[in-house]
mmCIF file of C-alpha atoms and ligand atoms in Angstrom:
data_model
loop_
_atom_site.group_PDB
_atom_site.id
_atom_site.type_symbol
_atom_site.label_atom_id
_atom_site.label_comp_id
_atom_site.label_asym_id
_atom_site.label_seq_id
_atom_site.Cartn_x
_atom_site.Cartn_y
_atom_site.Cartn_z
ATOM 1 C CA MET Y 1 -21.046 -8.607 13.816
ATOM 2 C CA GLU Y 2 -24.140 -6.777 15.626
ATOM 3 C CA ASN Y 3 -22.966 -6.717 18.857
ATOM 4 C CA LEU Y 4 -19.201 -6.006 17.665
ATOM 5 C CA LYS Y 5 -20.344 -3.099 15.922
ATOM 6 C CA LYS Y 6 -22.284 -1.872 19.097
ATOM 7 C CA GLU Y 7 -18.941 -2.232 21.476
ATOM 8 C CA LEU Y 8 -17.138 -0.363 19.370
ATOM 9 C CA LEU Y 9 -19.685 2.223 18.892
ATOM 10 C CA GLU Y 10 -19.822 2.410 22.884
ATOM 11 C CA ALA Y 11 -15.479 2.399 22.911
ATOM 12 C CA GLN Y 12 -15.494 5.258 20.502
ATOM 13 C CA VAL Y 13 -12.489 4.179 19.099
ATOM 14 C CA GLY Y 14 -12.837 6.419 15.827
ATOM 15 C CA LYS Y 15 -15.158 7.056 12.587
ATOM 16 C CA VAL Y 16 -17.076 3.422 12.314
ATOM 17 C CA LEU Y 17 -18.880 3.856 8.546
ATOM 18 C CA GLU Y 18 -21.292 0.167 7.983
ATOM 19 C CA ASN Y 19 -21.671 -0.993 4.373
ATOM 20 C CA GLU Y 20 -19.126 1.447 3.469
ATOM 21 C CA PRO Y 21 -18.186 0.733 -0.144
ATOM 22 C CA LEU Y 22 -14.843 0.426 -0.581
ATOM 23 C CA ALA Y 23 -14.463 1.917 -4.217
ATOM 24 C CA ASN Y 24 -14.220 4.989 -2.265
ATOM 25 C CA HIS Y 25 -10.816 4.399 -0.232
ATOM 26 C CA THR Y 26 -8.806 3.063 -3.176
ATOM 27 C CA THR Y 27 -6.950 4.946 -6.123
ATOM 28 C CA MET Y 28 -8.610 2.637 -8.232
ATOM 29 C CA LYS Y 29 -12.070 3.655 -7.278
ATOM 30 C CA ILE Y 30 -13.216 0.101 -6.665
ATOM 31 C CA GLY Y 31 -14.450 -2.210 -4.224
ATOM 32 C CA GLY Y 32 -17.471 -3.515 -3.097
ATOM 33 C CA PRO Y 33 -18.430 -3.212 0.435
ATOM 34 C CA ALA Y 34 -16.910 -3.126 3.773
ATOM 35 C CA ASP Y 35 -19.061 -4.735 6.598
ATOM 36 C CA LEU Y 36 -17.520 -2.704 9.278
ATOM 37 C CA LEU Y 37 -15.259 0.858 8.198
ATOM 38 C CA ILE Y 38 -12.914 1.510 11.435
ATOM 39 C CA ILE Y 39 -10.808 5.010 10.944
ATOM 40 C CA PRO Y 40 -9.125 4.373 14.492
ATOM 41 C CA LYS Y 41 -8.369 7.709 16.755
ATOM 42 C CA ASP Y 42 -5.743 6.702 17.916
ATOM 43 C CA VAL Y 43 -3.055 3.632 18.876
ATOM 44 C CA ASP Y 44 -4.936 2.346 21.689
ATOM 45 C CA ALA Y 45 -7.809 2.264 19.564
ATOM 46 C CA VAL Y 46 -6.479 0.264 16.936
ATOM 47 C CA LYS Y 47 -5.876 -2.190 20.245
ATOM 48 C CA HIS Y 48 -8.958 -2.093 21.518
ATOM 49 C CA ILE Y 49 -10.811 -2.782 18.108
ATOM 50 C CA MET Y 50 -8.287 -5.653 17.710
ATOM 51 C CA ASP Y 51 -9.037 -7.580 21.059
ATOM 52 C CA GLU Y 52 -13.018 -6.916 19.899
ATOM 53 C CA VAL Y 53 -12.279 -8.475 16.653
ATOM 54 C CA LYS Y 54 -10.331 -11.147 18.368
ATOM 55 C CA LYS Y 55 -12.821 -11.568 21.288
ATOM 56 C CA HIS Y 56 -15.476 -11.793 18.790
ATOM 57 C CA ARG Y 57 -13.967 -14.128 16.511
ATOM 58 C CA ALA Y 58 -14.687 -11.379 13.364
ATOM 59 C CA ASP Y 59 -11.931 -10.966 10.189
ATOM 60 C CA TRP Y 60 -10.528 -8.129 10.173
ATOM 61 C CA THR Y 61 -8.222 -6.741 7.259
ATOM 62 C CA VAL Y 62 -5.694 -3.429 7.736
ATOM 63 C CA ILE Y 63 -5.747 -1.049 4.778
ATOM 64 C CA GLY Y 64 -4.023 2.424 4.570
ATOM 65 C CA ARG Y 65 -4.538 4.803 1.558
ATOM 66 C CA GLY Y 66 -5.716 2.135 -0.647
ATOM 67 C CA SER Y 67 -2.856 2.435 -3.672
ATOM 68 C CA ASN Y 68 -1.841 -0.757 -3.626
ATOM 69 C CA LEU Y 69 -5.243 -2.657 -3.707
ATOM 70 C CA LEU Y 70 -7.513 -4.049 -6.455
ATOM 71 C CA VAL Y 71 -10.636 -4.632 -3.400
ATOM 72 C CA LEU Y 72 -13.082 -7.298 -4.867
ATOM 73 C CA ASP Y 73 -17.034 -6.674 -6.251
ATOM 74 C CA LYS Y 74 -18.464 -7.984 -3.260
ATOM 75 C CA GLY Y 75 -16.490 -6.373 -0.866
ATOM 76 C CA ILE Y 76 -14.493 -7.071 2.371
ATOM 77 C CA ARG Y 77 -16.076 -9.530 5.533
ATOM 78 C CA GLY Y 78 -15.818 -8.384 9.291
ATOM 79 C CA VAL Y 79 -13.776 -5.231 10.386
ATOM 80 C CA VAL Y 80 -11.612 -3.257 7.978
ATOM 81 C CA LEU Y 81 -9.445 -0.803 9.729
ATOM 82 C CA LYS Y 82 -8.369 2.194 7.824
ATOM 83 C CA LEU Y 83 -5.219 4.632 9.532
ATOM 84 C CA GLY Y 84 -4.882 8.075 8.506
ATOM 85 C CA ALA Y 85 -5.640 10.591 10.914
ATOM 86 C CA GLY Y 86 -5.240 9.559 14.278
ATOM 87 C CA LEU Y 87 -2.159 7.455 13.275
ATOM 88 C CA ASP Y 88 -0.775 10.417 11.466
ATOM 89 C CA HIS Y 89 1.926 12.157 14.152
ATOM 90 C CA LEU Y 90 5.510 12.988 13.382
ATOM 91 C CA VAL Y 91 8.564 13.532 15.760
ATOM 92 C CA ILE Y 92 12.082 14.764 13.824
ATOM 93 C CA ASN Y 93 14.740 14.279 16.413
ATOM 94 C CA ASP Y 94 17.513 15.309 14.349
ATOM 95 C CA GLN Y 95 18.327 12.507 11.939
ATOM 96 C CA GLU Y 96 15.954 10.473 13.103
ATOM 97 C CA ILE Y 97 12.114 10.353 12.838
ATOM 98 C CA THR Y 98 9.282 8.416 14.194
ATOM 99 C CA VAL Y 99 6.151 8.952 12.297
ATOM 100 C CA GLY Y 100 2.584 7.270 12.875
ATOM 101 C CA GLY Y 101 1.395 4.329 10.460
ATOM 102 C CA GLY Y 102 -1.058 6.015 8.959
ATOM 103 C CA TYR Y 103 1.286 9.455 7.537
ATOM 104 C CA SER Y 104 0.989 9.964 4.330
ATOM 105 C CA VAL Y 105 4.275 9.027 2.355
ATOM 106 C CA VAL Y 106 4.121 11.925 -0.031
ATOM 107 C CA ARG Y 107 3.560 14.594 2.808
ATOM 108 C CA LEU Y 108 7.091 13.217 4.923
ATOM 109 C CA ALA Y 109 9.193 13.266 2.144
ATOM 110 C CA THR Y 110 7.529 16.365 1.469
ATOM 111 C CA SER Y 111 8.173 17.994 4.847
ATOM 112 C CA LEU Y 112 11.428 15.983 5.082
ATOM 113 C CA SER Y 113 12.366 17.367 2.146
ATOM 114 C CA LYS Y 114 12.226 20.943 3.168
ATOM 115 C CA GLN Y 115 14.382 20.223 6.581
ATOM 116 C CA GLY Y 116 17.821 19.047 4.341
ATOM 117 C CA LEU Y 117 16.790 15.327 5.513
ATOM 118 C CA SER Y 118 17.899 13.010 2.837
ATOM 119 C CA GLY Y 119 16.417 9.503 2.300
ATOM 120 C CA LEU Y 120 13.490 9.769 1.560
ATOM 121 C CA GLU Y 121 13.535 10.968 -2.120
ATOM 122 C CA PHE Y 122 12.767 8.251 -4.059
ATOM 123 C CA ALA Y 123 9.116 8.253 -2.286
ATOM 124 C CA ALA Y 124 8.328 11.791 -3.569
ATOM 125 C CA GLY Y 125 4.945 10.200 -6.067
ATOM 126 C CA ILE Y 126 4.362 6.938 -3.748
ATOM 127 C CA PRO Y 127 0.791 7.383 -2.995
ATOM 128 C CA GLY Y 128 0.690 5.408 0.400
ATOM 129 C CA SER Y 129 0.594 5.367 4.415
ATOM 130 C CA ILE Y 130 4.023 4.556 6.086
ATOM 131 C CA GLY Y 131 2.282 1.116 7.313
ATOM 132 C CA GLY Y 132 1.754 0.573 3.655
ATOM 133 C CA ALA Y 133 4.803 1.440 2.454
ATOM 134 C CA VAL Y 134 6.779 -0.575 5.391
ATOM 135 C CA TYR Y 135 4.134 -3.809 4.517
ATOM 136 C CA MET Y 136 4.944 -3.388 0.833
ATOM 137 C CA ASN Y 137 8.663 -2.230 1.295
ATOM 138 C CA ALA Y 138 7.627 0.157 -1.166
ATOM 139 C CA GLY Y 139 10.525 1.364 -3.518
ATOM 140 C CA ALA Y 140 11.532 3.177 -6.921
ATOM 141 C CA HIS Y 141 14.428 5.033 -8.475
ATOM 142 C CA GLY Y 142 16.737 2.297 -7.028
ATOM 143 C CA SER Y 143 15.704 2.349 -3.613
ATOM 144 C CA ASP Y 144 13.271 1.890 -1.257
ATOM 145 C CA ILE Y 145 12.187 1.633 2.835
ATOM 146 C CA SER Y 146 14.590 -0.755 3.863
ATOM 147 C CA ARG Y 147 17.404 1.101 2.956
ATOM 148 C CA ILE Y 148 15.762 3.901 5.354
ATOM 149 C CA LEU Y 149 14.003 1.593 8.098
ATOM 150 C CA VAL Y 150 15.286 1.310 11.593
ATOM 151 C CA LYS Y 151 12.816 -0.728 13.150
ATOM 152 C CA ALA Y 152 8.494 -0.564 13.213
ATOM 153 C CA ARG Y 153 6.090 -0.907 15.932
ATOM 154 C CA ILE Y 154 3.872 -3.440 14.959
ATOM 155 C CA LEU Y 155 0.562 -4.843 16.737
ATOM 156 C CA PHE Y 156 0.057 -8.781 16.135
ATOM 157 C CA GLU Y 157 -3.289 -10.390 15.857
ATOM 158 C CA ASP Y 158 -2.663 -12.193 19.769
ATOM 159 C CA GLY Y 159 -2.908 -8.529 21.141
ATOM 160 C CA SER Y 160 1.166 -8.096 21.918
ATOM 161 C CA ILE Y 161 2.340 -5.276 20.540
ATOM 162 C CA GLU Y 162 6.698 -5.421 19.457
ATOM 163 C CA TRP Y 163 9.495 -3.387 17.942
ATOM 164 C CA LEU Y 164 10.531 -4.912 14.971
ATOM 165 C CA THR Y 165 14.482 -4.222 13.750
ATOM 166 C CA ASN Y 166 14.744 -4.180 10.328
ATOM 167 C CA GLU Y 167 16.778 -7.318 10.446
ATOM 168 C CA GLU Y 168 13.366 -9.036 11.598
ATOM 169 C CA MET Y 169 11.157 -7.313 8.781
ATOM 170 C CA LYS Y 170 12.697 -9.448 6.804
ATOM 171 C CA PHE Y 171 12.328 -7.124 3.521
ATOM 172 C CA SER Y 172 13.143 -8.169 0.314
ATOM 173 C CA TYR Y 173 12.293 -7.060 -3.669
ATOM 174 C CA ARG Y 174 8.501 -5.398 -2.724
ATOM 175 C CA THR Y 175 7.814 -7.519 0.645
ATOM 176 C CA SER Y 176 8.200 -7.582 4.223
ATOM 177 C CA VAL Y 177 7.524 -10.049 6.931
ATOM 178 C CA LEU Y 178 4.110 -8.929 7.165
ATOM 179 C CA GLN Y 179 3.398 -10.408 4.001
ATOM 180 C CA LYS Y 180 2.636 -14.045 5.102
ATOM 181 C CA GLU Y 181 4.649 -14.654 8.078
ATOM 182 C CA ARG Y 182 3.983 -12.686 10.413
ATOM 183 C CA PRO Y 183 0.366 -10.891 9.565
ATOM 184 C CA GLY Y 184 -0.103 -7.286 12.189
ATOM 185 C CA ILE Y 185 -0.863 -3.626 12.298
ATOM 186 C CA VAL Y 186 2.352 -1.592 11.376
ATOM 187 C CA LEU Y 187 1.178 1.710 14.264
ATOM 188 C CA GLU Y 188 4.976 3.334 14.017
ATOM 189 C CA ALA Y 189 8.191 3.509 11.810
ATOM 190 C CA VAL Y 190 11.500 5.312 12.885
ATOM 191 C CA PHE Y 191 13.726 6.196 9.870
ATOM 192 C CA GLN Y 192 17.205 7.009 9.850
ATOM 193 C CA LEU Y 193 17.931 9.862 8.096
ATOM 194 C CA LYS Y 194 20.600 12.123 6.801
ATOM 195 C CA GLN Y 195 21.161 15.654 6.467
ATOM 196 C CA ASP Y 196 22.187 16.945 2.859
ATOM 197 C CA ASP Y 197 21.699 19.901 1.084
ATOM 198 C CA ARG Y 198 17.830 20.775 0.760
ATOM 199 C CA GLU Y 199 18.146 22.550 -2.910
ATOM 200 C CA LYS Y 200 20.083 19.348 -3.475
ATOM 201 C CA ILE Y 201 17.080 16.894 -2.046
ATOM 202 C CA THR Y 202 13.862 18.690 -3.292
ATOM 203 C CA LYS Y 203 15.457 18.771 -7.360
ATOM 204 C CA LYS Y 204 15.724 15.016 -7.351
ATOM 205 C CA MET Y 205 12.412 14.974 -5.919
ATOM 206 C CA GLN Y 206 11.487 17.123 -8.640
ATOM 207 C CA GLN Y 207 13.027 14.856 -10.965
ATOM 208 C CA ASN Y 208 11.690 11.952 -9.552
ATOM 209 C CA LYS Y 209 8.218 13.615 -10.105
ATOM 210 C CA ASP Y 210 8.448 14.570 -13.826
ATOM 211 C CA TYR Y 211 9.706 11.332 -14.721
ATOM 212 C CA ARG Y 212 6.449 9.730 -13.440
ATOM 213 C CA LYS Y 213 4.247 12.380 -15.111
ATOM 214 C CA GLU Y 214 5.948 11.899 -18.140
ATOM 215 C CA THR Y 215 6.279 7.674 -17.724
ATOM 216 C CA GLN Y 216 3.251 6.600 -15.685
ATOM 217 C CA PRO Y 217 -0.469 7.434 -15.849
ATOM 218 C CA TYR Y 218 -0.601 9.248 -12.292
ATOM 219 C CA ASN Y 219 -3.419 11.296 -12.100
ATOM 220 C CA ARG Y 220 -5.282 8.121 -13.342
ATOM 221 C CA PRO Y 221 -7.317 5.489 -11.406
ATOM 222 C CA CYS Y 222 -4.761 3.138 -10.849
ATOM 223 C CA ALA Y 223 -2.937 0.910 -8.344
ATOM 224 C CA GLY Y 224 0.179 1.236 -9.551
ATOM 225 C CA SER Y 225 2.552 -1.825 -10.808
ATOM 226 C CA ILE Y 226 -0.168 -4.536 -11.648
ATOM 227 C CA PHE Y 227 3.189 -6.733 -11.333
ATOM 228 C CA ARG Y 228 6.333 -7.421 -9.789
ATOM 229 C CA ASN Y 229 9.225 -7.398 -11.977
ATOM 230 C CA PRO Y 230 10.289 -11.136 -13.344
ATOM 231 C CA LEU Y 231 13.466 -10.049 -13.226
ATOM 232 C CA PRO Y 232 15.891 -9.623 -15.416
ATOM 233 C CA GLU Y 233 12.686 -8.880 -17.065
ATOM 234 C CA TYR Y 234 10.537 -5.672 -16.726
ATOM 235 C CA ALA Y 235 6.622 -6.690 -16.184
ATOM 236 C CA GLY Y 236 5.982 -3.139 -18.212
ATOM 237 C CA GLN Y 237 8.374 -3.987 -21.231
ATOM 238 C CA LEU Y 238 6.930 -7.522 -21.422
ATOM 239 C CA VAL Y 239 3.567 -6.224 -21.901
ATOM 240 C CA GLU Y 240 4.963 -3.761 -24.282
ATOM 241 C CA LYS Y 241 6.325 -6.294 -26.262
ATOM 242 C CA ALA Y 242 3.218 -8.316 -26.542
ATOM 243 C CA ASN Y 243 1.741 -5.068 -27.736
ATOM 244 C CA LEU Y 244 -1.131 -5.139 -25.172
ATOM 245 C CA LYS Y 245 -0.755 -1.556 -24.208
ATOM 246 C CA GLY Y 246 -4.091 0.287 -24.358
ATOM 247 C CA TYR Y 247 -6.084 -3.550 -24.255
ATOM 248 C CA GLN Y 248 -9.781 -2.940 -22.629
ATOM 249 C CA ILE Y 249 -12.185 -5.762 -20.587
ATOM 250 C CA GLY Y 250 -15.301 -3.759 -19.316
ATOM 251 C CA GLY Y 251 -13.508 -0.704 -18.045
ATOM 252 C CA ALA Y 252 -10.264 -1.892 -17.233
ATOM 253 C CA ARG Y 253 -7.855 -1.047 -19.666
ATOM 254 C CA ILE Y 254 -3.708 -1.588 -19.948
ATOM 255 C CA SER Y 255 -2.457 2.333 -19.757
ATOM 256 C CA ASP Y 256 -1.278 3.513 -22.853
ATOM 257 C CA MET Y 257 1.930 5.346 -21.296
ATOM 258 C CA HIS Y 258 2.721 2.124 -19.172
ATOM 259 C CA GLY Y 259 2.399 -1.492 -19.545
ATOM 260 C CA ASN Y 260 2.455 -2.076 -16.004
ATOM 261 C CA PHE Y 261 -0.823 -0.162 -15.541
ATOM 262 C CA ILE Y 262 -4.393 -0.211 -15.150
ATOM 263 C CA VAL Y 263 -6.438 2.086 -15.107
ATOM 264 C CA ASN Y 264 -9.939 2.582 -14.516
ATOM 265 C CA ALA Y 265 -11.363 3.773 -17.429
ATOM 266 C CA GLY Y 266 -14.743 4.390 -16.204
ATOM 267 C CA GLY Y 267 -17.249 2.405 -14.619
ATOM 268 C CA ALA Y 268 -14.779 -0.960 -13.992
ATOM 269 C CA THR Y 269 -15.560 -3.991 -11.671
ATOM 270 C CA ALA Y 270 -13.138 -5.578 -9.910
ATOM 271 C CA GLN Y 271 -13.467 -8.754 -11.883
ATOM 272 C CA ASP Y 272 -12.829 -6.613 -15.472
ATOM 273 C CA VAL Y 273 -9.521 -5.648 -13.686
ATOM 274 C CA LEU Y 274 -9.109 -9.601 -12.415
ATOM 275 C CA ASP Y 275 -10.022 -10.835 -15.901
ATOM 276 C CA LEU Y 276 -7.144 -8.065 -17.815
ATOM 277 C CA ILE Y 277 -4.731 -9.594 -14.981
ATOM 278 C CA GLN Y 278 -5.389 -13.084 -15.944
ATOM 279 C CA TYR Y 279 -5.513 -12.151 -19.636
ATOM 280 C CA ILE Y 280 -2.046 -10.412 -19.535
ATOM 281 C CA GLN Y 281 -0.753 -13.315 -17.515
ATOM 282 C CA THR Y 282 -1.782 -16.274 -20.168
ATOM 283 C CA LYS Y 283 -0.296 -14.124 -23.014
ATOM 284 C CA ILE Y 284 2.925 -13.437 -21.387
ATOM 285 C CA LYS Y 285 3.253 -16.884 -20.879
ATOM 286 C CA GLU Y 286 2.378 -18.133 -24.078
ATOM 287 C CA ASP Y 287 4.719 -15.204 -25.430
ATOM 288 C CA TYR Y 288 6.967 -15.560 -23.500
ATOM 289 C CA ASN Y 289 7.227 -18.240 -20.399
ATOM 290 C CA VAL Y 290 7.631 -16.186 -18.105
ATOM 291 C CA ASP Y 291 5.257 -16.049 -15.234
ATOM 292 C CA MET Y 292 4.185 -12.776 -13.981
ATOM 293 C CA HIS Y 293 2.873 -12.298 -10.163
ATOM 294 C CA THR Y 294 0.892 -9.563 -9.188
ATOM 295 C CA GLU Y 295 2.222 -6.612 -6.811
ATOM 296 C CA VAL Y 296 -1.203 -5.445 -6.329
ATOM 297 C CA GLU Y 297 -2.391 -7.272 -3.044
ATOM 298 C CA ILE Y 298 -6.204 -8.589 -4.444
ATOM 299 C CA ILE Y 299 -8.190 -9.198 -1.675
ATOM 300 C CA GLY Y 300 -12.028 -9.698 -0.656
ATOM 301 C CA GLU Y 301 -14.824 -11.215 -1.811
ATOM 302 C CA ALA Y 302 -15.477 -11.954 -6.075
ATOM 303 C CA SER Y 303 -19.090 -11.866 -7.249
ATOM 304 C CA GLU Y 304 -19.565 -15.606 -8.173
HETATM 305 C C1 FAD L 1 -0.036 6.216 -9.515
HETATM 306 C C2 FAD L 1 0.572 5.244 -7.983
HETATM 307 C C3 FAD L 1 2.168 5.165 -8.249
HETATM 308 C C4 FAD L 1 2.476 3.883 -7.427
HETATM 309 N N1 FAD L 1 4.293 4.138 -7.131
HETATM 310 C C5 FAD L 1 4.395 3.004 -6.133
HETATM 311 C C6 FAD L 1 6.256 3.053 -7.041
HETATM 312 O O1 FAD L 1 6.881 3.530 -7.153
HETATM 313 N N2 FAD L 1 6.663 1.914 -5.276
HETATM 314 C C7 FAD L 1 5.881 1.753 -5.048
HETATM 315 O O2 FAD L 1 6.753 0.815 -4.217
HETATM 316 N N3 FAD L 1 4.741 1.353 -4.612
HETATM 317 C C8 FAD L 1 3.916 2.294 -5.961
HETATM 318 N N4 FAD L 1 2.341 2.102 -6.019
HETATM 319 C C9 FAD L 1 1.596 1.528 -4.866
HETATM 320 C C10 FAD L 1 1.568 1.962 -3.544
HETATM 321 O O3 FAD L 1 1.528 3.108 -3.646
HETATM 322 C C11 FAD L 1 2.533 0.849 -2.128
HETATM 323 O O4 FAD L 1 2.610 0.119 -2.442
HETATM 324 C C12 FAD L 1 2.423 1.606 -0.580
HETATM 325 O O5 FAD L 1 3.076 1.799 -0.616
HETATM 326 C C13 FAD L 1 0.706 1.272 -0.242
HETATM 327 O O6 FAD L 1 0.744 1.363 0.907
HETATM 328 P P1 FAD L 1 -1.088 2.077 1.331
HETATM 329 O O7 FAD L 1 -1.380 3.206 2.261
HETATM 330 O O8 FAD L 1 -2.190 2.611 -0.133
HETATM 331 O O9 FAD L 1 -1.723 0.736 1.181
HETATM 332 P P2 FAD L 1 -2.803 -0.198 1.119
HETATM 333 O O10 FAD L 1 -3.287 0.221 -0.868
HETATM 334 O O11 FAD L 1 -4.264 0.670 1.451
HETATM 335 O O12 FAD L 1 -2.583 -1.490 1.155
HETATM 336 C C14 FAD L 1 -1.190 -2.632 0.683
HETATM 337 C C15 FAD L 1 -1.027 -3.312 1.471
HETATM 338 O O13 FAD L 1 -0.351 -2.986 2.320
HETATM 339 C C16 FAD L 1 -0.878 -3.456 3.663
HETATM 340 N N5 FAD L 1 -1.347 -2.151 4.929
HETATM 341 C C17 FAD L 1 -1.647 -1.190 4.400
HETATM 342 N N6 FAD L 1 -1.402 -0.203 5.960
HETATM 343 C C18 FAD L 1 -0.826 -1.263 7.130
HETATM 344 C C19 FAD L 1 -0.493 -1.451 8.317
HETATM 345 N N7 FAD L 1 -0.752 -0.103 8.723
HETATM 346 N N8 FAD L 1 0.447 -2.118 8.776
HETATM 347 C C20 FAD L 1 0.191 -3.475 7.853
HETATM 348 N N9 FAD L 1 0.042 -3.569 6.727
HETATM 349 C C21 FAD L 1 -0.993 -2.295 6.148
HETATM 350 C C22 FAD L 1 -2.199 -3.714 3.312
HETATM 351 O O14 FAD L 1 -3.026 -5.076 4.328
HETATM 352 C C23 FAD L 1 -2.409 -4.348 2.055
HETATM 353 O O15 FAD L 1 -2.285 -5.673 2.470
HETATM 354 C C24 FAD L 1 2.084 3.327 -6.668
HETATM 355 C C25 FAD L 1 1.131 3.895 -6.312
HETATM 356 C C26 FAD L 1 0.340 4.144 -7.315
HETATM 357 C C27 FAD L 1 -1.529 4.756 -6.975
#
């Protein structure tokens, strides 16, 4: 790890932080340290980091804005690449948008609405990066990333870079090919939008945001929906029916506003959240015989 760090520092790949608490990089404000957290300065830097990671046989993880993550208390070994500034280019060519993997989804939705470009209204309140949104096939209000993505440029573990088409991304409910089948890093994405009335788009986005504020603990430290909806059931409704809203373990609490949100009510550890997740899974299985699977990505090492 020392040699890897030295080489990456010398190569000036971006900001390199050692033993960086990931609680500083997740919306839950939870997570132990990364051995090395790197914010790459551009696409070439990402490629260089991955070449070095391969050479040193180090572990690697990519994160965006940490809005769908539960990072465990002992943190993450190896290199964590955080895509943000440096991979936040945006090119608007008529109705086709090319955008960097580190670009903020909310920022993109807002700037496209101002140009009268429709298609990303659903994402107005999704606090992730483009890379995280493509990986998750993020969605809301009956739409998702798969509806607008033309192709995504992916850096794979073997160092190759490929454009994957919408079909090759194998999108379905909150999943893509990147999750298990073909791990890689979303460097950039191309979206196809439609020209429409600016006021109509901004009104729709405002409605979506207002709905969130009314129904979700939007400004509390959380990671969005904890569970995938076990369709046709909705995770939040099952939790509410089981009378679990407001239930708390340590500093982790099931939101009083929405049954599918766990908030860090103050000083929560990842273990508190894990225990609460397991408690909910057991209770819902007992009461309704439904298996609840997490939507939030659980990564890193747990404390013993
Ligand atoms: C208040 C709140 C509301 C939310 N509402 C919604 C919602 O309505 N709909 C919805 O779908 N989600 C929602 N989320 C969850 C979250 O915002 C999305 O899943 C988002 O797409 C995650 O992006 P991120 O950049 O934060 O990814 P992270 O949380 O940083 O990472 C999530 C996963 O994506 C992977 N990843 C991140 N960047 C890349 C990349 N460049 N290349 C490859 N893989 C990458 C990571 O390895 C990880 O496995 C909400 C979250 C919060 C806190």
